[in-house]
Short mmCIF file of C-alpha atoms in Angstrom, two decimals:
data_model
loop_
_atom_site.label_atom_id
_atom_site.label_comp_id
_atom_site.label_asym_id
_atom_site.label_seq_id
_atom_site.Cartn_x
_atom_site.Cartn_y
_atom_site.Cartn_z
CA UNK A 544 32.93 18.28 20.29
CA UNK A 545 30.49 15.67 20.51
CA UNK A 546 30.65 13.85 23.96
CA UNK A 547 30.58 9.87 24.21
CA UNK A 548 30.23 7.37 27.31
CA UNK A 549 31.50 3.46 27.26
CA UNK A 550 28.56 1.10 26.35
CA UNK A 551 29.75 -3.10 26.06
CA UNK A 552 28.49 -6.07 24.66
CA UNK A 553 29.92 -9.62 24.18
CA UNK A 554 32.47 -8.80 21.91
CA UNK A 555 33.59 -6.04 23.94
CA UNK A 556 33.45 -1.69 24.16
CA UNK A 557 32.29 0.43 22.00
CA UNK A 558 31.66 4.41 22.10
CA UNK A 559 28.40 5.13 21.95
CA UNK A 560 27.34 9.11 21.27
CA UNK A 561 26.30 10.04 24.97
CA UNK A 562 22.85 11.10 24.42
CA UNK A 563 21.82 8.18 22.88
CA UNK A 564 19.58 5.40 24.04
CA UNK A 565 21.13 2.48 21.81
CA UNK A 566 23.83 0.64 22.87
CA UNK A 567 26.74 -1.26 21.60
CA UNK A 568 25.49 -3.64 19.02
CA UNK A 569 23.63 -0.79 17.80
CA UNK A 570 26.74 1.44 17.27
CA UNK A 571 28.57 -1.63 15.81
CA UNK A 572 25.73 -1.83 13.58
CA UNK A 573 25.86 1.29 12.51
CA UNK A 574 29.79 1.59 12.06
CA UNK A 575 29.87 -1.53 9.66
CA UNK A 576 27.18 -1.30 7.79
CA UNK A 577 27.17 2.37 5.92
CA UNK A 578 25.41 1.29 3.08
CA UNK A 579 22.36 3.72 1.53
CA UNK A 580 20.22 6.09 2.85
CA UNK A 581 17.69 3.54 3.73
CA UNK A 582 17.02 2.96 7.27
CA UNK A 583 14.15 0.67 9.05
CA UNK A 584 10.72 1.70 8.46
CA UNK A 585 9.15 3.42 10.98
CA UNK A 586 6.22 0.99 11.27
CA UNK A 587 8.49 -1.83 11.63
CA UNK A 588 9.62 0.26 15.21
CA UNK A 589 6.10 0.52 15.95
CA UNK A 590 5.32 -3.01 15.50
CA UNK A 591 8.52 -3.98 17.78
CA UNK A 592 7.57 -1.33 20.26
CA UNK A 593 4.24 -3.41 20.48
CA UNK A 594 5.97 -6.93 20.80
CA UNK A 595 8.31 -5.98 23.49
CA UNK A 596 5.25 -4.64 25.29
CA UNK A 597 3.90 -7.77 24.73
CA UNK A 598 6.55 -10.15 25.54
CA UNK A 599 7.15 -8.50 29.00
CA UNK A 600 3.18 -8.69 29.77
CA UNK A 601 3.47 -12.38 29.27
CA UNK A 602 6.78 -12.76 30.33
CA UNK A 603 5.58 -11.04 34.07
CA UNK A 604 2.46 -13.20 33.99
CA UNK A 605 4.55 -16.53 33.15
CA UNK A 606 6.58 -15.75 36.02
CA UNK A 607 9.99 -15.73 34.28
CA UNK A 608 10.21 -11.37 34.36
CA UNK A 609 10.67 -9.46 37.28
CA UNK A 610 7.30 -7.37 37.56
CA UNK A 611 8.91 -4.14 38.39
CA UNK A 612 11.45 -4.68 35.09
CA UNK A 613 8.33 -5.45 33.37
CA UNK A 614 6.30 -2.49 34.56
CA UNK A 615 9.27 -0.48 33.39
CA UNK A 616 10.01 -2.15 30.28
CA UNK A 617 5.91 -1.50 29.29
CA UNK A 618 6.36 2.12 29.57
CA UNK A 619 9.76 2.28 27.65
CA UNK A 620 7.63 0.79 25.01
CA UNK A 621 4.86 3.43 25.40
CA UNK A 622 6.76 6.10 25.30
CA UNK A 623 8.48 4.59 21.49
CA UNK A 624 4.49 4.14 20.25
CA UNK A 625 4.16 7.50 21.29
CA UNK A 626 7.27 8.71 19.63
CA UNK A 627 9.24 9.90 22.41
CA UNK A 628 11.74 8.18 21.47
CA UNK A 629 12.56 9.42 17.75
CA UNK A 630 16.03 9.83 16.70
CA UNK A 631 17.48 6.42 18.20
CA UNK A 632 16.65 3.75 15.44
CA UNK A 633 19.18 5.00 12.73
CA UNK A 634 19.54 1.64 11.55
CA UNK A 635 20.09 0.56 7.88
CA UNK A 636 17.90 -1.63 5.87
CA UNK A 637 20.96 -3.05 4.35
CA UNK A 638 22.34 -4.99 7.24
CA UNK A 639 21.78 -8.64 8.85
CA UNK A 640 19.34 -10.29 6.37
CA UNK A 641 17.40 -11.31 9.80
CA UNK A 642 16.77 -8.22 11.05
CA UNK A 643 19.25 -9.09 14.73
CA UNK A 644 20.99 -5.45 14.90
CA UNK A 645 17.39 -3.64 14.85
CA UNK A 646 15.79 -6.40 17.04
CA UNK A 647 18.60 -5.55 19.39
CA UNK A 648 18.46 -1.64 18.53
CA UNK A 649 14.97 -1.82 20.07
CA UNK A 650 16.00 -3.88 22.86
CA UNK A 651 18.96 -1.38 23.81
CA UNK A 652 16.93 1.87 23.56
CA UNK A 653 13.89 0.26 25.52
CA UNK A 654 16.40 -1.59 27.99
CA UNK A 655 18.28 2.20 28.92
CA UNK A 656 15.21 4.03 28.71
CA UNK A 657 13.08 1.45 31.40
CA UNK A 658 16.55 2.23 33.53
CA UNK A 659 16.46 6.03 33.80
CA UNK A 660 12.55 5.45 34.10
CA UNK A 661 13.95 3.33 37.24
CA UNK A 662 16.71 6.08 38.09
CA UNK A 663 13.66 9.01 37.56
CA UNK A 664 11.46 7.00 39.73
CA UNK A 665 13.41 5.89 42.89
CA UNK A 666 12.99 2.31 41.46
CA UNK A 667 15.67 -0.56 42.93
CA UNK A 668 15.79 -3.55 40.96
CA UNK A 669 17.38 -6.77 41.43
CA UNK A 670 19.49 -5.95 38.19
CA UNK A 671 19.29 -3.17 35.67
CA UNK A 672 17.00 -3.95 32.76
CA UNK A 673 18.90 -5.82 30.28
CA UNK A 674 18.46 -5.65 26.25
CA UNK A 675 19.11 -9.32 26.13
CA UNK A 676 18.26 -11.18 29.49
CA UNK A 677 14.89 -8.71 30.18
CA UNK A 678 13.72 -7.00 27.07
CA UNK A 679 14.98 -9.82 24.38
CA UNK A 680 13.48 -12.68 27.19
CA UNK A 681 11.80 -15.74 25.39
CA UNK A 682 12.49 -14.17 22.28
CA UNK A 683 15.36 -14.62 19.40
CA UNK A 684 15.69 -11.72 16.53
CA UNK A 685 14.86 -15.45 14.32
CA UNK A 686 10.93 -15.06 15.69
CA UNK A 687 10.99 -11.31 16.51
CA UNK A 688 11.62 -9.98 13.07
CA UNK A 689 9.10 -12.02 11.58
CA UNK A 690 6.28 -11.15 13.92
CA UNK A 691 7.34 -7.07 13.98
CA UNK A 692 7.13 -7.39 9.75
CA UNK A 693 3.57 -9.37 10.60
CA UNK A 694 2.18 -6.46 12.79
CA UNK A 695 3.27 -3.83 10.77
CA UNK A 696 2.38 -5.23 7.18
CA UNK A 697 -1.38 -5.39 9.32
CA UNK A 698 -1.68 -2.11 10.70
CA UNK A 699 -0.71 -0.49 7.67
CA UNK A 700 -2.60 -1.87 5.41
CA UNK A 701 -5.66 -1.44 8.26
CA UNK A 702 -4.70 2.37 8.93
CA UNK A 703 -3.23 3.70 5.70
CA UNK A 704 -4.12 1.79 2.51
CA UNK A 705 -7.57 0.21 2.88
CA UNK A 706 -9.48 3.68 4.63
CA UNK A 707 -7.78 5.58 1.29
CA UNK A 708 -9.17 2.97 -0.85
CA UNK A 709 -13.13 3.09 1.00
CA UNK A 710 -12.43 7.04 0.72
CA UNK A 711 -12.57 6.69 -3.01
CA UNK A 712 -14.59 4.21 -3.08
CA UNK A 713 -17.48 6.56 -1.59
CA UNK A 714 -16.22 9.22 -4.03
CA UNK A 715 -16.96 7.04 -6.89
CA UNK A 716 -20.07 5.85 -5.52
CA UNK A 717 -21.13 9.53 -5.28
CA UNK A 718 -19.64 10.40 -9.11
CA UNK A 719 -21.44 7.66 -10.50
CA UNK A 720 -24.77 8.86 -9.05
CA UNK A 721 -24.43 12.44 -10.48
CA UNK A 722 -23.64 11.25 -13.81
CA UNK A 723 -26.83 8.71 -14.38
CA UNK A 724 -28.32 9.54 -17.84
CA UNK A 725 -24.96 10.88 -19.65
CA UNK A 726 -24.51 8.53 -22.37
CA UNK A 727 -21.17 8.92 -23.85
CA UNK A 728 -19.00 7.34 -26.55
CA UNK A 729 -17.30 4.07 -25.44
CA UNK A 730 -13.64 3.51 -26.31
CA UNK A 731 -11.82 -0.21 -26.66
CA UNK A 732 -8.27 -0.42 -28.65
CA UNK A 733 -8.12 3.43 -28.10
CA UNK A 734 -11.00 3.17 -31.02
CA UNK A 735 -14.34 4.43 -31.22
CA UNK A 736 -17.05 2.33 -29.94
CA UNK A 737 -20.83 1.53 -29.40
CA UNK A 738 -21.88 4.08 -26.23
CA UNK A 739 -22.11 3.56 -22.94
CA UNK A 740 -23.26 5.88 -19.78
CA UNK A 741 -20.91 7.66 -18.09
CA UNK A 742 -22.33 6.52 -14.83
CA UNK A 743 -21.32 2.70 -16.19
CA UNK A 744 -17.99 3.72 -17.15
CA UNK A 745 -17.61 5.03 -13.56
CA UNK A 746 -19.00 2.10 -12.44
CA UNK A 747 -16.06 0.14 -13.26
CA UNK A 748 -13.57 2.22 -12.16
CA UNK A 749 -15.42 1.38 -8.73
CA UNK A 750 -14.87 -2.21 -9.25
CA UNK A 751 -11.33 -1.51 -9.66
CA UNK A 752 -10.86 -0.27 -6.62
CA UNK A 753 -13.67 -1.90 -4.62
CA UNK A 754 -12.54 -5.55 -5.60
CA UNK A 755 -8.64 -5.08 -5.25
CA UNK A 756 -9.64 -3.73 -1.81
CA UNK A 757 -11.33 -7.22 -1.01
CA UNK A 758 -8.35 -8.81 -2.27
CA UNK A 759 -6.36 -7.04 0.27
CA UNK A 760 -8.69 -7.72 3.08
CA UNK A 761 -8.61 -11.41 2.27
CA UNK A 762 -4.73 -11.76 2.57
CA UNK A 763 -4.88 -10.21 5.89
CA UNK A 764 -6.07 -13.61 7.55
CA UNK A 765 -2.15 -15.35 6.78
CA UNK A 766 -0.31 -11.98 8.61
CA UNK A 767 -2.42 -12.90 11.69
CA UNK A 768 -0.05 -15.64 12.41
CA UNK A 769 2.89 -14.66 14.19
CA UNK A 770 5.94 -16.69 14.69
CA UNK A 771 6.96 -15.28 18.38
CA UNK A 772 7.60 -18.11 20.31
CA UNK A 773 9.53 -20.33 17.98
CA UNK A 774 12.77 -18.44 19.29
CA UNK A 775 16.02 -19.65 17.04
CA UNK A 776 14.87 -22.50 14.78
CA UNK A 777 11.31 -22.70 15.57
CA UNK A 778 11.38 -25.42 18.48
CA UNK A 779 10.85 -22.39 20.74
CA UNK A 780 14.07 -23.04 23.17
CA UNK A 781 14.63 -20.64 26.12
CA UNK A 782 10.65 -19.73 25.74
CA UNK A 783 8.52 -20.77 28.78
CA UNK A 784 5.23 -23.04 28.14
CA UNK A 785 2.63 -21.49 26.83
CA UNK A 786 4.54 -17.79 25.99
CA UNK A 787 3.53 -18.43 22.05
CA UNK A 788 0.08 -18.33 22.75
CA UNK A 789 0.12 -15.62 25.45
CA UNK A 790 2.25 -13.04 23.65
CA UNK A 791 -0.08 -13.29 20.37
CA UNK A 792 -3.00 -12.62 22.40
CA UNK A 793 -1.76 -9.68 24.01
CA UNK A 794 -0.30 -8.43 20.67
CA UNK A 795 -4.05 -8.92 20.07
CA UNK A 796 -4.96 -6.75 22.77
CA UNK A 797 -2.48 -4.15 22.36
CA UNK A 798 -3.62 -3.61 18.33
CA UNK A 799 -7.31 -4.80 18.35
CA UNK A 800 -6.51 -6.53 15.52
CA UNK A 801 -7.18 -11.11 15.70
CA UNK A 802 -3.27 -11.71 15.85
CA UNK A 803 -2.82 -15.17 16.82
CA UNK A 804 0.29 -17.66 17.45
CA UNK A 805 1.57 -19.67 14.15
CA UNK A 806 0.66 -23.56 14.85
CA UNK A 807 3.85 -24.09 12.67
CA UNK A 808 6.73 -22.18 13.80
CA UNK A 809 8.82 -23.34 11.55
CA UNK A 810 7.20 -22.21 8.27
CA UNK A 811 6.38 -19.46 10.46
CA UNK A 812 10.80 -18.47 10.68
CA UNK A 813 11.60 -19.22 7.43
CA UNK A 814 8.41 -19.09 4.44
CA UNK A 815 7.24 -15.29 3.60
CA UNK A 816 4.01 -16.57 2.28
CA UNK A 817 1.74 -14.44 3.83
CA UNK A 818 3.77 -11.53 2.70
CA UNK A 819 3.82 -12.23 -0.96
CA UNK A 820 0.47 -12.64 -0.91
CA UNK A 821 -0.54 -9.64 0.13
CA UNK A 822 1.86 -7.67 -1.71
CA UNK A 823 0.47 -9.26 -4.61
CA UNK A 824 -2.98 -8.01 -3.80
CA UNK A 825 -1.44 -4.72 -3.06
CA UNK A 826 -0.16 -4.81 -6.38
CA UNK A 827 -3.33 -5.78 -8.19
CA UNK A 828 -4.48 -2.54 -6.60
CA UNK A 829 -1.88 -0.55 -7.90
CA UNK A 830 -2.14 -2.09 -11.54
CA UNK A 831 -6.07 -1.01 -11.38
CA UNK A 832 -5.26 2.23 -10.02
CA UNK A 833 -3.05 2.26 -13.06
CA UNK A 834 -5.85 1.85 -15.23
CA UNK A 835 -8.19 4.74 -13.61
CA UNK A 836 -5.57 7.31 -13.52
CA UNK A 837 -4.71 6.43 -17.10
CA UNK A 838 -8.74 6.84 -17.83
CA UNK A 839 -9.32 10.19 -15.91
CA UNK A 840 -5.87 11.53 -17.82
CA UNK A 841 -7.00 10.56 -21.45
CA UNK A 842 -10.82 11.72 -20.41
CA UNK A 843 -9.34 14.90 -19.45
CA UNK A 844 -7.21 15.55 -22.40
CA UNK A 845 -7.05 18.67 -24.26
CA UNK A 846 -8.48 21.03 -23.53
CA UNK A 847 -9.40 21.67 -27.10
CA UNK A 848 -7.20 19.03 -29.24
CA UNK A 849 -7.98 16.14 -27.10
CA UNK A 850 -10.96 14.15 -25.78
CA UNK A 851 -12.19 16.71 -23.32
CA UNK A 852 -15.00 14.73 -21.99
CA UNK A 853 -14.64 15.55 -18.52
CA UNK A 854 -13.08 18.32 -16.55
CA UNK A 855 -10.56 17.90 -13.68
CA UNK A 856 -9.12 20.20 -10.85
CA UNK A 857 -6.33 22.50 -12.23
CA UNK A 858 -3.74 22.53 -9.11
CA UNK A 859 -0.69 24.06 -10.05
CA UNK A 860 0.84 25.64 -13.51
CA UNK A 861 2.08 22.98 -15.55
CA UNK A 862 4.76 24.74 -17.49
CA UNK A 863 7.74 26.37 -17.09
CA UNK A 864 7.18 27.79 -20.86
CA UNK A 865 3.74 27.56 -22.13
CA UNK A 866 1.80 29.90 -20.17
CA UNK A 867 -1.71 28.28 -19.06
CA UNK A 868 -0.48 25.10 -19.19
CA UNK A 869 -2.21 23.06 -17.05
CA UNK A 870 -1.48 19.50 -16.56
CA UNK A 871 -3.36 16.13 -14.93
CA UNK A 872 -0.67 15.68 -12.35
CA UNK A 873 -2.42 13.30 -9.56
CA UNK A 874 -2.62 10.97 -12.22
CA UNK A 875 0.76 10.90 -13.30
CA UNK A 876 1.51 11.22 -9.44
CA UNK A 877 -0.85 7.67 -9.33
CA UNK A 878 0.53 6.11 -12.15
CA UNK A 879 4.22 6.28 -10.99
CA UNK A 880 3.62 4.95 -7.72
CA UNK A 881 1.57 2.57 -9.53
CA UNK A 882 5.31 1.57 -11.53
CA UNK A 883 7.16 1.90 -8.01
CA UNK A 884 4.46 -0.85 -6.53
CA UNK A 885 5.14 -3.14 -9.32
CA UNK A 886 9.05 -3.11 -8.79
CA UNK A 887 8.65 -3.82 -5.36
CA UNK A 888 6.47 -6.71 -6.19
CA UNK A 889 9.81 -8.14 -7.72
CA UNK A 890 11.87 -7.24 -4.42
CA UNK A 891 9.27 -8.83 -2.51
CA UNK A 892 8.86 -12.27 -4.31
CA UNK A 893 12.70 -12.23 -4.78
CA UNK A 894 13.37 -11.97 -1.41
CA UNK A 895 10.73 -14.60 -0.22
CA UNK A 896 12.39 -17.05 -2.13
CA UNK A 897 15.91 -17.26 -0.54
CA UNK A 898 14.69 -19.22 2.74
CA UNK A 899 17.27 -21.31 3.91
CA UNK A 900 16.92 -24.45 6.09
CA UNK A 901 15.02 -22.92 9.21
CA UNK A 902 15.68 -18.97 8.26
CA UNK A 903 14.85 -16.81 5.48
CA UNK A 904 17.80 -13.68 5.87
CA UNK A 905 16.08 -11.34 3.06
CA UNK A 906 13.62 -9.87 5.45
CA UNK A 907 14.55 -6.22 6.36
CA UNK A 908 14.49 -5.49 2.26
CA UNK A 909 11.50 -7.41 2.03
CA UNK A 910 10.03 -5.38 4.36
CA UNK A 911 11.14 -2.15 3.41
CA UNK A 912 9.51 -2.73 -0.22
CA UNK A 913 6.66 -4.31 1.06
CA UNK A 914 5.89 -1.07 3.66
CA UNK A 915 6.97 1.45 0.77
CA UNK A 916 4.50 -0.28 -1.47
CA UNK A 917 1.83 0.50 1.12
CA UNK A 918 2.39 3.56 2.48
CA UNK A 919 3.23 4.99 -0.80
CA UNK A 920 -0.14 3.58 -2.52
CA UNK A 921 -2.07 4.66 0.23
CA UNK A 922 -1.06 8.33 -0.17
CA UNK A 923 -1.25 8.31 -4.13
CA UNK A 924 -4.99 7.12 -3.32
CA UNK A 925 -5.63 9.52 -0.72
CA UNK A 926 -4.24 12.38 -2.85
CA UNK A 927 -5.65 11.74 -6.31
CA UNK A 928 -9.18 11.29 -4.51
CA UNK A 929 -9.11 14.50 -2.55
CA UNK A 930 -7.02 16.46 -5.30
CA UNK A 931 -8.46 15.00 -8.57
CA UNK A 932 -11.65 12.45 -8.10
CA UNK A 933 -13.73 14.59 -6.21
CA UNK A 934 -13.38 17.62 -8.39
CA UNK A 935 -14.75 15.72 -11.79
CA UNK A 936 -16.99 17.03 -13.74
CA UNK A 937 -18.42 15.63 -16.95
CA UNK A 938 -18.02 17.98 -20.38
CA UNK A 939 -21.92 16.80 -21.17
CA UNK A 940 -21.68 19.10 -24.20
CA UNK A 941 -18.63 17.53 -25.77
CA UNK A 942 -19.39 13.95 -24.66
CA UNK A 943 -22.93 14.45 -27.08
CA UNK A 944 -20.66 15.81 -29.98
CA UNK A 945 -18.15 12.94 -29.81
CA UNK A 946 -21.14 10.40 -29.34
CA UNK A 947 -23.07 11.41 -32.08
CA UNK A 948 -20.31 11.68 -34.90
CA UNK A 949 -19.19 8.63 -33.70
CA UNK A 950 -18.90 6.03 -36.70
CA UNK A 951 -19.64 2.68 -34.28
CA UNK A 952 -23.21 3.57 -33.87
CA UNK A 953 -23.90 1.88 -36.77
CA UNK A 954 -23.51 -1.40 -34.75
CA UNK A 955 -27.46 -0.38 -34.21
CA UNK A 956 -28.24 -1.08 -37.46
CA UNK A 957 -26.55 -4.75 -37.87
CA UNK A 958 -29.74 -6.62 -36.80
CA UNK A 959 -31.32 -4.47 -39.49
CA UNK A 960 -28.73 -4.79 -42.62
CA UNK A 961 -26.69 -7.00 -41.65
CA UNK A 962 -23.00 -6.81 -40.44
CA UNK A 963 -21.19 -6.29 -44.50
CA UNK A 964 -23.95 -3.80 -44.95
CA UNK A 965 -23.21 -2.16 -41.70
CA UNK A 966 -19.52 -2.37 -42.67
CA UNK A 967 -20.31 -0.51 -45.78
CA UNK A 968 -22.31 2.37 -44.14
CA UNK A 969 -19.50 2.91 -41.63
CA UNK A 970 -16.50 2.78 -44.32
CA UNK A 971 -18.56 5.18 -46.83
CA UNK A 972 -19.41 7.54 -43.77
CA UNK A 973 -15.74 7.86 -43.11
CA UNK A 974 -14.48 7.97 -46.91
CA UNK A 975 -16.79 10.71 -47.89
CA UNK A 976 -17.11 12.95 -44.30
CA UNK A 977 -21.10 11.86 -43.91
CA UNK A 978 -23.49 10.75 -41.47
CA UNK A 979 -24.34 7.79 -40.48
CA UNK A 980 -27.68 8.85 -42.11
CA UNK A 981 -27.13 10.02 -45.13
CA UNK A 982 -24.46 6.85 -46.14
CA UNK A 983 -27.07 4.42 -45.32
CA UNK A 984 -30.03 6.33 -47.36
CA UNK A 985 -27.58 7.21 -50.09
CA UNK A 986 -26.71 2.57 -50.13
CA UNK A 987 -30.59 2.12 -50.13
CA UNK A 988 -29.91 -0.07 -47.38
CA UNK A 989 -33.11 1.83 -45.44
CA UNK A 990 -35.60 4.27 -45.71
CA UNK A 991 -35.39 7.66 -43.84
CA UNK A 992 -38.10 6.36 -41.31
CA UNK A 993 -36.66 3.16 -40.40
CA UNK A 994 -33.40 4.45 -39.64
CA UNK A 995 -34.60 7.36 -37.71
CA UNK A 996 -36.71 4.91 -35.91
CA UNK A 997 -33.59 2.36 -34.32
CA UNK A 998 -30.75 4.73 -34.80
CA UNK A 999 -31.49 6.27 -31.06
CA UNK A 1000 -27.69 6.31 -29.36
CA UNK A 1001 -29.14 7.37 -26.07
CA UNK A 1002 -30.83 3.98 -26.07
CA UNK A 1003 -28.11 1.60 -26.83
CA UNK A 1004 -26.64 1.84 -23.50
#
């Protein structure tokens, strides 16, 4: 029989399971909201674990927190970072559209676990650390919530999405030097057309990725900003002089990333700006990874009734029937995550929208999305490079074939006959199952020697 103990808050008791660290208005939280599966993302923890710690660093130097509460409520907070603490943020995302019963979840676990740190230690303090009056000081869940989805929107992007995206990047970089000098078919409307290099058409796959990562690293400058220090409404009541500016440089510190107060708090509480920005550039990623994936899959196709120009990893079976089946799953692994992204782009600007006066109260499913979006476009990246880029391999033999019977070569001989005539060669080539050659020399349009002499595909790249 599971054993509780008596925990209280300002509305009264509640029974809180007696081995964990949260406290009331975390078990009230948890009681009336059971709604999903869904709880707060783990780097939105993280990125309150790193506020708290920074809010009772200035809060200690400001004079307005009890040193030995703050040394106490700084380890609390190192030991969540480290992941000690696992198992006591069961919140749901579908609660308080502001984020207040996971802003005080934090606060309750690091508030009990800074007083058995005190109990542990021989410590005496004034008062035991409180979630509100110690942890929660010069703070409101209005300001908190904001910052924490600031921080961890940051460090994900900086520690999960962009290093997969450089990863690949190299990868292509590295593809598109072994394939220099394969001159291939091009392809527009899913339609034969005039050649290009291999090499080239990696080449812009590489743009894909290298400019969307760019994009990203440009809307990182807006998440900087935090809004700690605006408290409530944004006039930063109950915060001491000065604590803004403080607590954003030591969330500086404590990330070595340029985090710096919002000079407008209260665009800072309520607008999601920043946010929908950078999902958006998230999402531009996604829609070119889209496009790769989509290329390597057709590229790969066959092996024998498709286009077959290049040769990927084989993984796992691919059928539960057709024996040898083999199938290009990293891309279709890519491309729905690629679908998932763009769905979340809706949440995202959705949410954003439904600011109200000096609050917006969409933010813990605007976060959720916007962390999902990231984490699970950073994988996809990670995994289709490792499991799919870096095994490619051209087909040189059927890329030649394909080239050479292709019927838009004969764009070569335009300056020569003219476009109709060209037109002609091309429609009489495909009527009557004959070369390029032989339908021009059979139209008189040119003698053997002249056409041998610019038809060169090779060249036209």
């Amino acid at each position: 029989m599971e054993q509780y103990r008596i925990e209280h808050d300002s509305m009264g008791e509640m029974r809180v399971p007696a081995q964990a660290l949260w406290g009331a208005q975390t078990q009230r939280s948890l009681e009336n909201f059971p709604i999903g599966t869904e709880t707060m993302p783990d780097e939105i923890i993280r990125a309150f674990g790193i506020l708290k710690k920074a809010a009772a660093l200035a809060n200690v130097e400001l004079g307005v927190l009890d040193p030995a509460a703050g040394e106490l409520i700084c380890d609390a907070c190192d030991e969540l970072l480290a992941g000690r603490l696992e198992g006591n943020f069961p919140l749901k995302v579908w609660q308080t559209g502001s984020g207040t019963q996971s802003n005080m979840n934090v606060n309750e676990v690091i508030a009990n676990r800074a007083n058995q740190l005190a109990a542990e230690r021989g410590v005496t303090l004034e008062r035991p650390v409180h979630p509100n009056d110690h942890v929660n000081r010069s703070q409101s869940s209005n300001d908190t919530y904001p910052t924490a989805m600031h921080i961890a929107a940051v460090l994900a992007l900086r520690e999960r999405l962009l290093p997969a995206a450089e990863q690949l990047i190299t990868t292509l970089e590295h593809l598109e030097v072994e394939n220099e000098g394969v001159v291939k078919s091009g392809r527009t409307h899913l339609q034969d057309a005039v050649p290009i290099a291999f090499s080239q058409e990696i080449h812009g796959w590489l743009g894909l990725v290298d400019n969307a990562r760019d994009g990203i690293v440009a809307t990182c400058e807006p998440l900087y900003l935090l809004a700690l220090g605006g408290t409530a409404v944004g006039t930063g009541l109950n915060a001491p002089d000065g604590f803004d500016v403080l607590v954003a440089r030591k969330v500086a510190e404590l990330t070595g990333e340029p985090f710096r107060t919002d000079p407008n708090k209260f665009h800072a509480l309520t607008a999601k700006d920043a946010l929908v920005m950078s999902h958006g550039a998230v999402k531009a990623l996604a829609a070119n990874m889209m496009k790769v994936a989509n290329d390597v899959r057709w590229l790969a196709s066959g092996p024998r009734l498709g286009l077959g120009e290049i040769h990927i990893p084989e993984n796992e079976p691919g059928s539960s029937i057709m024996p040898g089946k083999v199938n290009p799953t990293q891309c279709e692994a890519v491309t729905m995550v690629a679908v998932q992204v763009m769905g979340n782009d809706v949440a995202v600007g959705m949410a954003a929208s439904q600011g109200n006066f000096e609050l917006n109260v969409f933010m813990p499913v605007l976060a959720y999305n916007y962390l999902q979006s990231v984490r699970l476009l950073g994988d996809a990246i990670a995994s289709f490079d490792e499991r799919c880029v870096c095994g490619i391999t051209a087909n040189r033999e059927r890329m030649h074939h394909n080239l050479h019977n292709s019927l838009m070569l004969v764009t070569c001989l335009n300056p020569h006959i003219g476009y109709e005539n060209a037109a002609k060669v091309a429609h009489k080539a495909y009527e009557e199952g004959k070369s390029l050659r032989e339908a021009t020399l059979e139209l008189g349009l040119m003698t053997a020697e002249a056409f041998d002499e610019v038809f060169r595909p090779e060249e036209m790249v």
